[in-house]
Amino acid sequence: MGRTKLERFAENLTFDNFFQPTYDQIKDGYYLKGKWASDFFKNNNPLILELGCGKGEYTVGLAKKYPDKNFIGVDIKGARMWKGCKTSVEEKMTNVAFLRTRIELIEHFFGKNEVSEIWITFPDPQPRRIKENKRLTSPVFLKRYSNILDHNGIIHLKTDAFLLYYYTLEIIKEYNHRILFNTSDLYSTEEIIDAKNISTYYENIFLAQNKKINYIKFMLSKNNE
């Protein structure tokens, strides 16, 4: 029998690598801001975020593949994050953490140049024009990322939503960001890349429906800082 949401919320709080800060804990900057590698992970390894991590498949999958890097899954839905967090604890993974918060607050948790990469996997495309600024690749969010990414920081977007895919390409062009790799049909490419090595729960559903998966790997322009 599956656990209820309340049971998952309660178990999350028992995990040493699960963080659920209150507003009072972040209003002046979270205590681990700028110190995740040194104070939590106890190393100097690069830090990678998965924003809107859902069940945390990418967070855990990448952490298994790259034990010399640190990974943090970020989402507001704690019941979903429970799966990835529980897996990482049961498998005694020391390079994984999960942070329950709204992504628009990301600058409260990470310092300047602290993050090496950001993965955005199948976010809500926010199809209504009035909610454009809520898209995780809107200029509003990219500005936030620029304040925490290092100068060589990379952003990955995977989405089944062509609206979000083409919107992101337009934003990249408008703001002179740099595309490193781009495809509107990820699984038809011959490139051997991490974007094809890990499939999320929702991605598998989309693939079963014969939907094409879009992928963009890009860097922010220094003018965005």
Coordinates of N, CA and C in Angstrom, one line a residue:
M1 N 0.8 -1.2 0.0 CA 0.0 0.0 0.0 C 0.9 1.2 0.0
G2 N 0.6 2.2 -0.9 CA 1.4 3.4 -1.0 C 1.2 4.3 0.2
R3 N 2.2 5.1 0.5 CA 2.1 6.1 1.6 C 1.2 7.3 1.2
T4 N 0.5 7.8 2.2 CA -0.3 9.0 2.0 C 0.6 10.2 1.9
K5 N 0.1 11.3 1.4 CA 0.9 12.6 1.4 C 1.4 13.0 2.8
L6 N 0.5 12.9 3.8 CA 0.9 13.3 5.1 C 2.0 12.4 5.7
E7 N 2.0 11.1 5.3 CA 3.0 10.2 5.8 C 4.3 10.5 5.1
R8 N 4.3 10.9 3.8 CA 5.5 11.2 3.1 C 6.1 12.5 3.6
F9 N 5.2 13.5 3.9 CA 5.7 14.8 4.5 C 6.4 14.5 5.8
A10 N 5.8 13.6 6.6 CA 6.4 13.3 7.9 C 7.7 12.6 7.8
E11 N 7.8 11.7 6.9 CA 9.1 10.9 6.7 C 10.1 11.8 6.1
N12 N 9.8 12.8 5.2 CA 10.8 13.7 4.7 C 11.6 14.4 5.8
L13 N 10.9 14.7 6.9 CA 11.5 15.5 8.0 C 12.5 14.6 8.7
T14 N 12.5 13.3 8.5 CA 13.5 12.4 9.2 C 14.7 12.2 8.4
F15 N 14.7 12.7 7.1 CA 15.9 12.5 6.2 C 16.9 13.7 6.5
D16 N 18.2 13.3 6.7 CA 19.2 14.3 6.9 C 19.5 15.2 5.7
N17 N 19.1 14.7 4.5 CA 19.4 15.5 3.3 C 18.2 16.2 2.7
F18 N 17.2 16.3 3.6 CA 15.9 17.0 3.2 C 15.8 18.3 3.9
F19 N 15.6 19.4 3.2 CA 15.6 20.8 3.8 C 14.2 21.4 3.4
Q20 N 13.6 21.9 4.5 CA 12.3 22.6 4.3 C 12.3 23.9 5.1
P21 N 13.0 24.9 4.7 CA 13.1 26.1 5.5 C 11.8 26.9 5.7
T22 N 11.7 27.6 6.8 CA 10.6 28.6 7.0 C 11.1 29.9 6.4
Y23 N 10.1 30.8 6.3 CA 10.4 32.2 5.8 C 11.4 32.8 6.7
D24 N 11.3 32.7 8.0 CA 12.2 33.3 9.0 C 13.6 32.9 8.8
Q25 N 13.8 31.6 8.3 CA 15.1 31.1 8.1 C 15.8 31.6 6.8
I26 N 15.0 32.2 5.9 CA 15.6 32.6 4.6 C 15.5 34.1 4.4
K27 N 14.8 34.8 5.2 CA 14.6 36.2 4.9 C 15.9 37.0 4.8
D28 N 16.9 36.6 5.6 CA 18.2 37.2 5.6 C 19.3 36.4 4.9
G29 N 18.8 35.3 4.1 CA 19.7 34.4 3.5 C 19.8 33.1 4.2
Y30 N 19.6 32.0 3.6 CA 19.7 30.7 4.3 C 21.1 30.4 4.8
Y31 N 21.2 29.7 5.9 CA 22.5 29.5 6.5 C 23.5 28.7 5.7
L32 N 23.0 28.0 4.7 CA 23.8 27.2 3.8 C 24.1 28.0 2.5
K33 N 23.6 29.1 2.3 CA 23.8 29.9 1.1 C 25.3 30.2 1.0
G34 N 25.8 29.7 -0.2 CA 27.3 29.9 -0.5 C 28.1 28.8 0.2
K35 N 27.5 27.9 1.0 CA 28.3 27.0 1.8 C 27.8 25.5 1.6
W36 N 27.0 25.2 0.6 CA 26.5 23.9 0.5 C 27.6 22.9 0.4
A37 N 28.6 23.1 -0.5 CA 29.7 22.2 -0.7 C 30.5 22.0 0.6
S38 N 30.9 23.1 1.2 CA 31.8 23.0 2.4 C 31.1 22.5 3.7
D39 N 29.9 23.0 3.9 CA 29.2 22.8 5.2 C 28.2 21.6 5.2
F40 N 27.7 21.3 4.0 CA 26.8 20.1 4.0 C 27.4 18.9 3.3
F41 N 27.9 19.1 2.1 CA 28.5 18.0 1.4 C 29.9 17.7 1.8
K42 N 30.5 18.6 2.5 CA 31.9 18.4 3.0 C 32.9 18.2 2.0
N43 N 32.8 18.9 0.8 CA 33.8 18.7 -0.2 C 33.8 20.0 -1.1
N44 N 34.6 20.0 -2.1 CA 34.7 21.2 -3.0 C 34.2 20.9 -4.4
N45 N 33.3 19.9 -4.5 CA 32.8 19.4 -5.8 C 31.8 20.4 -6.4
P46 N 31.6 20.4 -7.7 CA 30.6 21.3 -8.3 C 29.2 20.9 -7.9
L47 N 28.4 22.0 -7.9 CA 27.0 21.8 -7.4 C 26.1 22.0 -8.6
I48 N 25.2 21.0 -8.7 CA 24.2 21.0 -9.8 C 22.8 20.9 -9.2
L49 N 21.9 21.8 -9.8 CA 20.5 21.8 -9.3 C 19.6 21.2 -10.3
E50 N 18.5 20.5 -9.8 CA 17.4 20.2 -10.7 C 16.2 21.0 -10.2
L51 N 15.7 21.9 -11.0 CA 14.6 22.8 -10.6 C 13.3 22.2 -11.0
G52 N 12.3 22.1 -10.1 CA 11.1 21.5 -10.4 C 11.3 20.0 -10.5
C53 N 12.0 19.4 -9.5 CA 12.6 18.1 -9.7 C 11.5 17.0 -9.6
G54 N 10.3 17.3 -9.1 CA 9.3 16.2 -9.0 C 9.7 15.1 -8.2
K55 N 9.7 13.9 -8.7 CA 10.1 12.7 -8.0 C 11.6 12.6 -7.8
G56 N 12.4 13.5 -8.4 CA 13.8 13.5 -8.2 C 14.6 12.5 -9.0
E57 N 14.0 12.0 -10.1 CA 14.7 11.0 -10.9 C 16.1 11.5 -11.5
Y58 N 16.0 12.7 -12.0 CA 17.3 13.3 -12.5 C 18.3 13.6 -11.5
T59 N 17.8 14.1 -10.3 CA 18.7 14.4 -9.2 C 19.5 13.1 -8.8
V60 N 18.7 12.1 -8.6 CA 19.3 10.8 -8.1 C 20.1 10.1 -9.3
G61 N 19.6 10.1 -10.5 CA 20.2 9.5 -11.6 C 21.6 10.1 -11.9
L62 N 21.6 11.4 -11.9 CA 22.9 12.1 -12.2 C 23.9 11.9 -11.1
A63 N 23.4 11.9 -9.8 CA 24.2 11.7 -8.7 C 24.9 10.4 -8.7
K64 N 24.2 9.4 -9.2 CA 24.8 8.0 -9.3 C 25.9 8.0 -10.3
K65 N 25.6 8.7 -11.4 CA 26.6 8.7 -12.5 C 27.8 9.5 -12.2
Y66 N 27.6 10.6 -11.4 CA 28.7 11.5 -11.1 C 28.9 11.7 -9.6
P67 N 29.5 10.7 -9.0 CA 29.8 10.7 -7.6 C 30.7 11.9 -7.1
D68 N 31.4 12.5 -8.1 CA 32.3 13.6 -7.8 C 31.7 14.9 -8.0
K69 N 30.3 14.9 -8.0 CA 29.6 16.2 -8.1 C 28.5 16.1 -7.1
N70 N 28.0 17.3 -6.6 CA 26.9 17.4 -5.7 C 25.6 17.8 -6.4
F71 N 24.5 17.2 -5.9 CA 23.2 17.5 -6.6 C 22.1 17.8 -5.6
I72 N 21.3 18.8 -5.9 CA 20.2 19.2 -5.1 C 19.0 19.3 -6.0
G73 N 17.9 18.6 -5.6 CA 16.6 18.7 -6.3 C 15.8 19.7 -5.5
V74 N 15.2 20.6 -6.3 CA 14.4 21.7 -5.7 C 13.0 21.6 -6.3
D75 N 12.0 21.6 -5.4 CA 10.6 21.6 -5.7 C 9.8 22.1 -4.5
I76 N 8.5 22.4 -4.8 CA 7.6 22.8 -3.7 C 6.8 21.7 -3.3
K77 N 6.7 20.6 -4.1 CA 5.8 19.5 -3.8 C 6.6 18.4 -3.1
G78 N 6.5 18.4 -1.7 CA 7.3 17.5 -0.9 C 6.9 16.1 -1.0
A79 N 5.6 15.8 -1.3 CA 5.2 14.4 -1.4 C 5.8 13.7 -2.6
R80 N 6.0 14.5 -3.7 CA 6.7 13.9 -4.9 C 8.2 13.7 -4.6
M81 N 8.8 14.7 -3.9 CA 10.3 14.6 -3.7 C 10.6 13.5 -2.8
W82 N 9.6 13.0 -2.0 CA 9.9 11.9 -1.0 C 10.5 10.7 -1.7
K83 N 10.1 10.4 -2.9 CA 10.6 9.2 -3.6 C 12.1 9.3 -3.8
G84 N 12.6 10.4 -4.4 CA 14.0 10.6 -4.7 C 14.8 10.7 -3.4
C85 N 14.2 11.4 -2.4 CA 15.0 11.6 -1.2 C 15.1 10.2 -0.4
K86 N 14.0 9.4 -0.4 CA 14.1 8.1 0.3 C 15.1 7.2 -0.4
T87 N 15.1 7.2 -1.8 CA 16.0 6.4 -2.5 C 17.5 6.8 -2.2
S88 N 17.8 8.1 -2.2 CA 19.1 8.5 -1.9 C 19.6 8.1 -0.5
V89 N 18.6 8.2 0.5 CA 19.0 7.8 1.9 C 19.2 6.3 2.0
E90 N 18.3 5.5 1.4 CA 18.4 4.1 1.4 C 19.7 3.6 0.8
E91 N 20.1 4.2 -0.3 CA 21.3 3.8 -1.0 C 22.5 4.5 -0.5
K92 N 22.4 5.2 0.6 CA 23.5 5.9 1.3 C 24.3 6.8 0.4
M93 N 23.6 7.6 -0.4 CA 24.2 8.5 -1.4 C 24.6 9.8 -0.6
T94 N 25.8 10.2 -0.7 CA 26.3 11.3 0.1 C 26.4 12.6 -0.7
N95 N 26.0 12.5 -2.0 CA 26.2 13.7 -2.9 C 24.8 14.2 -3.4
V96 N 23.7 13.9 -2.6 CA 22.4 14.3 -3.0 C 21.7 15.0 -1.8
A97 N 20.9 16.0 -2.1 CA 20.1 16.7 -1.2 C 18.8 17.1 -1.9
F98 N 17.8 17.4 -1.1 CA 16.5 17.9 -1.6 C 16.1 19.2 -0.8
L99 N 15.6 20.2 -1.6 CA 15.2 21.4 -1.0 C 13.8 21.7 -1.4
R100 N 12.9 21.8 -0.3 CA 11.5 22.2 -0.6 C 11.3 23.7 -0.5
T101 N 11.1 24.3 -1.6 CA 10.9 25.7 -1.7 C 10.4 26.1 -3.0
R102 N 9.9 27.3 -3.2 CA 9.5 27.9 -4.5 C 10.7 28.3 -5.2
I103 N 10.7 28.0 -6.5 CA 11.9 28.3 -7.3 C 12.2 29.8 -7.4
E104 N 11.1 30.6 -7.3 CA 11.4 32.1 -7.4 C 12.2 32.6 -6.2
L105 N 12.4 31.7 -5.2 CA 13.2 32.1 -4.0 C 14.6 31.6 -4.1
I106 N 15.0 31.1 -5.2 CA 16.2 30.4 -5.3 C 17.5 31.2 -4.9
E107 N 17.4 32.5 -5.1 CA 18.6 33.3 -4.7 C 18.8 33.4 -3.2
H108 N 17.7 33.1 -2.4 CA 17.9 33.1 -1.0 C 18.7 31.9 -0.5
F109 N 18.9 30.9 -1.3 CA 19.5 29.6 -0.9 C 20.9 29.4 -1.5
F110 N 21.2 30.1 -2.6 CA 22.5 29.8 -3.2 C 23.2 31.1 -3.5
G111 N 24.5 31.1 -3.3 CA 25.3 32.4 -3.4 C 25.8 32.6 -4.8
K112 N 26.4 33.7 -5.1 CA 27.0 34.0 -6.4 C 28.0 33.0 -6.8
N113 N 27.9 32.6 -8.0 CA 28.9 31.6 -8.6 C 28.9 30.2 -7.9
E114 N 27.9 29.9 -7.1 CA 27.9 28.7 -6.3 C 27.5 27.5 -7.1
V115 N 26.7 27.7 -8.2 CA 26.1 26.6 -8.9 C 26.8 26.4 -10.3
S116 N 27.0 25.2 -10.6 CA 27.7 24.9 -11.9 C 26.7 24.6 -13.1
E117 N 25.6 23.9 -12.7 CA 24.7 23.6 -13.8 C 23.3 23.6 -13.2
I118 N 22.3 23.8 -14.1 CA 20.9 23.8 -13.7 C 20.2 22.9 -14.7
W119 N 19.4 21.9 -14.2 CA 18.5 21.1 -15.0 C 17.1 21.5 -14.8
I120 N 16.4 21.7 -15.9 CA 14.9 22.0 -15.8 C 14.2 21.0 -16.6
T121 N 13.6 20.0 -16.0 CA 13.1 18.8 -16.6 C 11.5 18.8 -16.6
F122 N 10.9 19.0 -17.7 CA 9.5 18.9 -17.9 C 8.7 19.8 -17.0
P123 N 9.0 21.1 -17.0 CA 8.3 22.1 -16.1 C 6.9 22.4 -16.7
D124 N 6.1 23.0 -15.9 CA 4.8 23.5 -16.4 C 5.1 24.5 -17.5
P125 N 4.6 24.4 -18.7 CA 4.9 25.3 -19.8 C 4.2 26.7 -19.6
Q126 N 3.3 26.7 -18.7 CA 2.5 28.0 -18.5 C 2.0 28.5 -19.8
P127 N 1.1 27.8 -20.5 CA 0.7 28.2 -21.9 C 0.0 29.5 -22.0
R128 N -0.6 30.0 -20.9 CA -1.3 31.3 -21.1 C -0.3 32.5 -21.1
R129 N -0.5 33.4 -22.0 CA 0.5 34.5 -22.2 C 0.6 35.3 -20.9
I130 N -0.5 35.4 -20.2 CA -0.5 36.2 -19.0 C 0.4 35.7 -17.9
K131 N 0.8 34.4 -18.0 CA 1.7 33.7 -17.0 C 3.1 33.5 -17.6
E132 N 3.4 34.2 -18.6 CA 4.7 34.0 -19.3 C 5.9 34.2 -18.3
N133 N 5.8 35.1 -17.4 CA 6.9 35.3 -16.4 C 7.1 34.1 -15.4
K134 N 6.1 33.2 -15.4 CA 6.2 32.1 -14.5 C 6.9 30.9 -15.2
R135 N 7.2 31.0 -16.5 CA 7.9 30.0 -17.2 C 9.3 30.0 -16.7
L136 N 9.9 28.8 -16.4 CA 11.2 28.7 -15.8 C 12.3 29.1 -16.7
T137 N 12.1 29.4 -17.9 CA 13.1 30.0 -18.8 C 12.8 31.4 -19.2
S138 N 11.9 32.1 -18.5 CA 11.6 33.5 -18.8 C 12.8 34.3 -18.4
P139 N 12.9 35.5 -18.9 CA 14.0 36.4 -18.5 C 14.0 36.7 -17.0
V140 N 12.8 36.7 -16.4 CA 12.7 36.9 -14.9 C 13.5 35.8 -14.2
F141 N 13.3 34.5 -14.6 CA 14.0 33.4 -14.0 C 15.4 33.3 -14.4
L142 N 15.7 33.6 -15.6 CA 17.1 33.5 -16.1 C 18.0 34.5 -15.4
K143 N 17.4 35.6 -15.0 CA 18.1 36.6 -14.3 C 18.4 36.1 -12.9
R144 N 17.5 35.4 -12.3 CA 17.8 34.7 -11.0 C 18.9 33.7 -11.1
Y145 N 18.8 32.9 -12.1 CA 19.9 31.9 -12.3 C 21.3 32.5 -12.5
S146 N 21.3 33.6 -13.2 CA 22.6 34.3 -13.5 C 23.2 34.8 -12.2
N147 N 22.4 35.0 -11.2 CA 23.0 35.4 -9.9 C 23.6 34.3 -9.0
I148 N 23.3 33.1 -9.5 CA 23.9 31.9 -8.7 C 24.8 31.0 -9.5
L149 N 24.7 31.1 -10.9 CA 25.5 30.3 -11.7 C 26.9 30.9 -11.8
D150 N 27.9 30.0 -11.9 CA 29.3 30.5 -12.2 C 29.4 30.9 -13.6
H151 N 30.6 31.5 -14.0 CA 30.7 32.1 -15.3 C 30.6 31.1 -16.4
N152 N 30.9 29.9 -16.2 CA 30.8 28.8 -17.2 C 29.5 27.9 -17.0
G153 N 28.6 28.5 -16.2 CA 27.4 27.7 -15.8 C 26.5 27.3 -17.0
I154 N 25.9 26.1 -16.9 CA 25.1 25.6 -18.0 C 23.7 25.4 -17.5
I155 N 22.8 25.6 -18.4 CA 21.4 25.3 -18.2 C 20.9 24.3 -19.2
H156 N 20.2 23.3 -18.7 CA 19.6 22.2 -19.5 C 18.1 22.3 -19.4
L157 N 17.4 22.3 -20.6 CA 15.9 22.3 -20.6 C 15.5 21.0 -21.4
K158 N 14.6 20.2 -20.7 CA 14.0 19.1 -21.4 C 12.5 19.3 -21.3
T159 N 11.7 19.3 -22.4 CA 10.3 19.5 -22.3 C 9.6 18.8 -23.5
D160 N 8.4 18.4 -23.3 CA 7.6 17.9 -24.4 C 6.7 19.0 -25.0
A161 N 6.8 20.2 -24.4 CA 5.9 21.3 -24.8 C 6.7 22.1 -25.8
F162 N 6.2 22.1 -27.1 CA 6.8 22.9 -28.1 C 6.7 24.4 -27.9
L163 N 5.6 24.8 -27.2 CA 5.5 26.2 -26.9 C 6.6 26.7 -26.0
L164 N 7.0 25.9 -25.0 CA 8.1 26.3 -24.1 C 9.4 26.2 -24.8
Y165 N 9.6 25.2 -25.7 CA 10.8 25.0 -26.4 C 11.1 26.2 -27.3
Y166 N 10.1 26.6 -28.1 CA 10.3 27.7 -29.1 C 10.4 29.0 -28.3
Y167 N 9.6 29.1 -27.3 CA 9.7 30.3 -26.5 C 11.1 30.5 -25.9
T168 N 11.7 29.4 -25.4 CA 13.1 29.5 -24.9 C 14.1 29.8 -25.9
L169 N 13.9 29.3 -27.1 CA 14.8 29.6 -28.2 C 14.8 31.1 -28.5
E170 N 13.6 31.7 -28.5 CA 13.4 33.1 -28.8 C 14.1 33.9 -27.7
I171 N 13.9 33.5 -26.4 CA 14.5 34.3 -25.3 C 16.1 34.2 -25.5
I172 N 16.6 33.0 -25.8 CA 18.0 32.9 -25.9 C 18.6 33.8 -27.0
K173 N 17.9 33.9 -28.1 CA 18.3 34.7 -29.2 C 18.2 36.2 -28.8
E174 N 17.1 36.6 -28.2 CA 16.8 38.0 -27.9 C 17.9 38.5 -26.9
Y175 N 18.3 37.7 -25.9 CA 19.2 38.1 -24.9 C 20.7 37.7 -25.2
N176 N 20.9 37.2 -26.4 CA 22.3 36.8 -26.8 C 22.9 35.8 -25.9
H177 N 22.1 34.8 -25.4 CA 22.6 33.7 -24.7 C 23.2 32.7 -25.7
R178 N 24.0 31.7 -25.3 CA 24.7 30.9 -26.2 C 24.2 29.4 -26.1
I179 N 23.7 29.0 -27.3 CA 23.2 27.6 -27.4 C 24.4 26.6 -27.6
L180 N 24.5 25.6 -26.8 CA 25.5 24.6 -26.9 C 25.1 23.4 -27.6
F181 N 23.8 23.1 -27.5 CA 23.2 21.9 -28.2 C 21.7 22.2 -28.2
N182 N 21.0 21.8 -29.3 CA 19.6 22.0 -29.4 C 19.0 21.0 -30.3
T183 N 17.8 20.4 -29.9 CA 17.1 19.5 -30.8 C 15.6 19.5 -30.4
S184 N 14.8 19.3 -31.4 CA 13.4 19.2 -31.2 C 12.9 17.8 -31.2
D185 N 13.9 16.9 -31.3 CA 13.6 15.4 -31.2 C 14.8 14.7 -30.6
L186 N 14.9 14.8 -29.3 CA 16.1 14.3 -28.6 C 16.4 12.9 -28.9
Y187 N 15.5 12.0 -29.0 CA 15.8 10.6 -29.1 C 16.0 10.1 -30.6
S188 N 16.0 11.1 -31.5 CA 16.4 10.8 -32.9 C 17.9 11.2 -33.1
T189 N 18.4 11.9 -32.2 CA 19.8 12.4 -32.3 C 20.8 11.2 -32.0
E190 N 22.0 11.3 -32.6 CA 23.0 10.3 -32.3 C 24.0 10.7 -31.2
E191 N 23.8 12.0 -30.7 CA 24.6 12.5 -29.7 C 24.5 11.6 -28.4
I192 N 25.6 11.3 -27.8 CA 25.6 10.6 -26.5 C 25.7 11.7 -25.4
I193 N 24.5 12.0 -24.8 CA 24.5 13.0 -23.8 C 23.6 12.6 -22.6
D194 N 23.8 13.2 -21.5 CA 23.1 12.9 -20.3 C 21.6 13.0 -20.4
A195 N 21.2 13.9 -21.3 CA 19.8 14.2 -21.5 C 19.0 12.9 -21.9
K196 N 19.7 12.0 -22.6 CA 19.1 10.8 -23.0 C 19.3 9.6 -22.1
N197 N 20.2 9.7 -21.1 CA 20.5 8.6 -20.3 C 19.5 8.4 -19.1
I198 N 18.8 9.4 -18.8 CA 17.9 9.3 -17.6 C 16.5 9.8 -18.1
S199 N 15.5 9.0 -17.8 CA 14.1 9.3 -18.2 C 13.3 9.5 -16.9
T200 N 12.5 10.6 -16.9 CA 11.6 10.8 -15.7 C 10.3 10.0 -15.9
Y201 N 9.6 10.0 -14.8 CA 8.3 9.3 -14.8 C 7.4 9.9 -15.9
Y202 N 7.3 11.2 -16.0 CA 6.4 11.8 -17.0 C 7.0 11.7 -18.4
E203 N 8.3 11.7 -18.5 CA 9.0 11.5 -19.8 C 8.6 10.2 -20.4
N204 N 8.6 9.2 -19.6 CA 8.3 7.8 -20.1 C 6.8 7.8 -20.5
I205 N 5.9 8.5 -19.9 CA 4.6 8.6 -20.3 C 4.5 9.3 -21.7
F206 N 5.2 10.4 -21.8 CA 5.2 11.1 -23.1 C 5.8 10.3 -24.2
L207 N 6.8 9.5 -23.9 CA 7.5 8.7 -25.0 C 6.5 7.6 -25.4
A208 N 5.8 7.0 -24.4 CA 4.8 6.0 -24.7 C 3.7 6.5 -25.6
Q209 N 3.4 7.8 -25.6 CA 2.4 8.5 -26.4 C 3.0 9.0 -27.7
N210 N 4.3 8.6 -28.0 CA 5.0 9.0 -29.2 C 5.2 10.5 -29.3
K211 N 5.3 11.2 -28.2 CA 5.6 12.6 -28.2 C 7.1 12.8 -28.3
K212 N 7.4 13.8 -29.1 CA 8.8 14.2 -29.2 C 9.3 15.0 -28.0
I213 N 10.6 14.7 -27.6 CA 11.1 15.4 -26.5 C 12.1 16.5 -27.0
N214 N 11.9 17.7 -26.6 CA 12.8 18.8 -26.9 C 13.9 19.0 -25.9
Y215 N 15.0 19.4 -26.3 CA 16.2 19.6 -25.4 C 17.0 20.8 -25.9
I216 N 17.4 21.7 -24.9 CA 18.3 22.8 -25.2 C 19.3 22.8 -24.1
K217 N 20.6 22.9 -24.4 CA 21.7 23.1 -23.5 C 22.3 24.5 -23.8
F218 N 22.3 25.4 -22.9 CA 22.8 26.7 -23.2 C 23.5 27.4 -22.0
M219 N 24.2 28.5 -22.3 CA 24.8 29.3 -21.3 C 24.3 30.7 -21.4
L220 N 24.3 31.4 -20.2 CA 23.7 32.7 -20.2 C 24.8 33.7 -20.6
S221 N 24.4 34.7 -21.3 CA 25.3 35.8 -21.6 C 25.7 36.6 -20.4
K222 N 27.0 37.0 -20.4 CA 27.5 37.7 -19.2 C 26.8 39.0 -19.0
N223 N 26.1 39.5 -20.1 CA 25.4 40.8 -20.0 C 24.1 40.6 -19.2
N224 N 23.8 39.3 -18.9 CA 22.6 39.0 -18.1 C 22.8 39.1 -16.7
E225 N 24.1 39.3 -16.3 CA 24.4 39.3 -14.9 C 24.1 40.7 -14.3

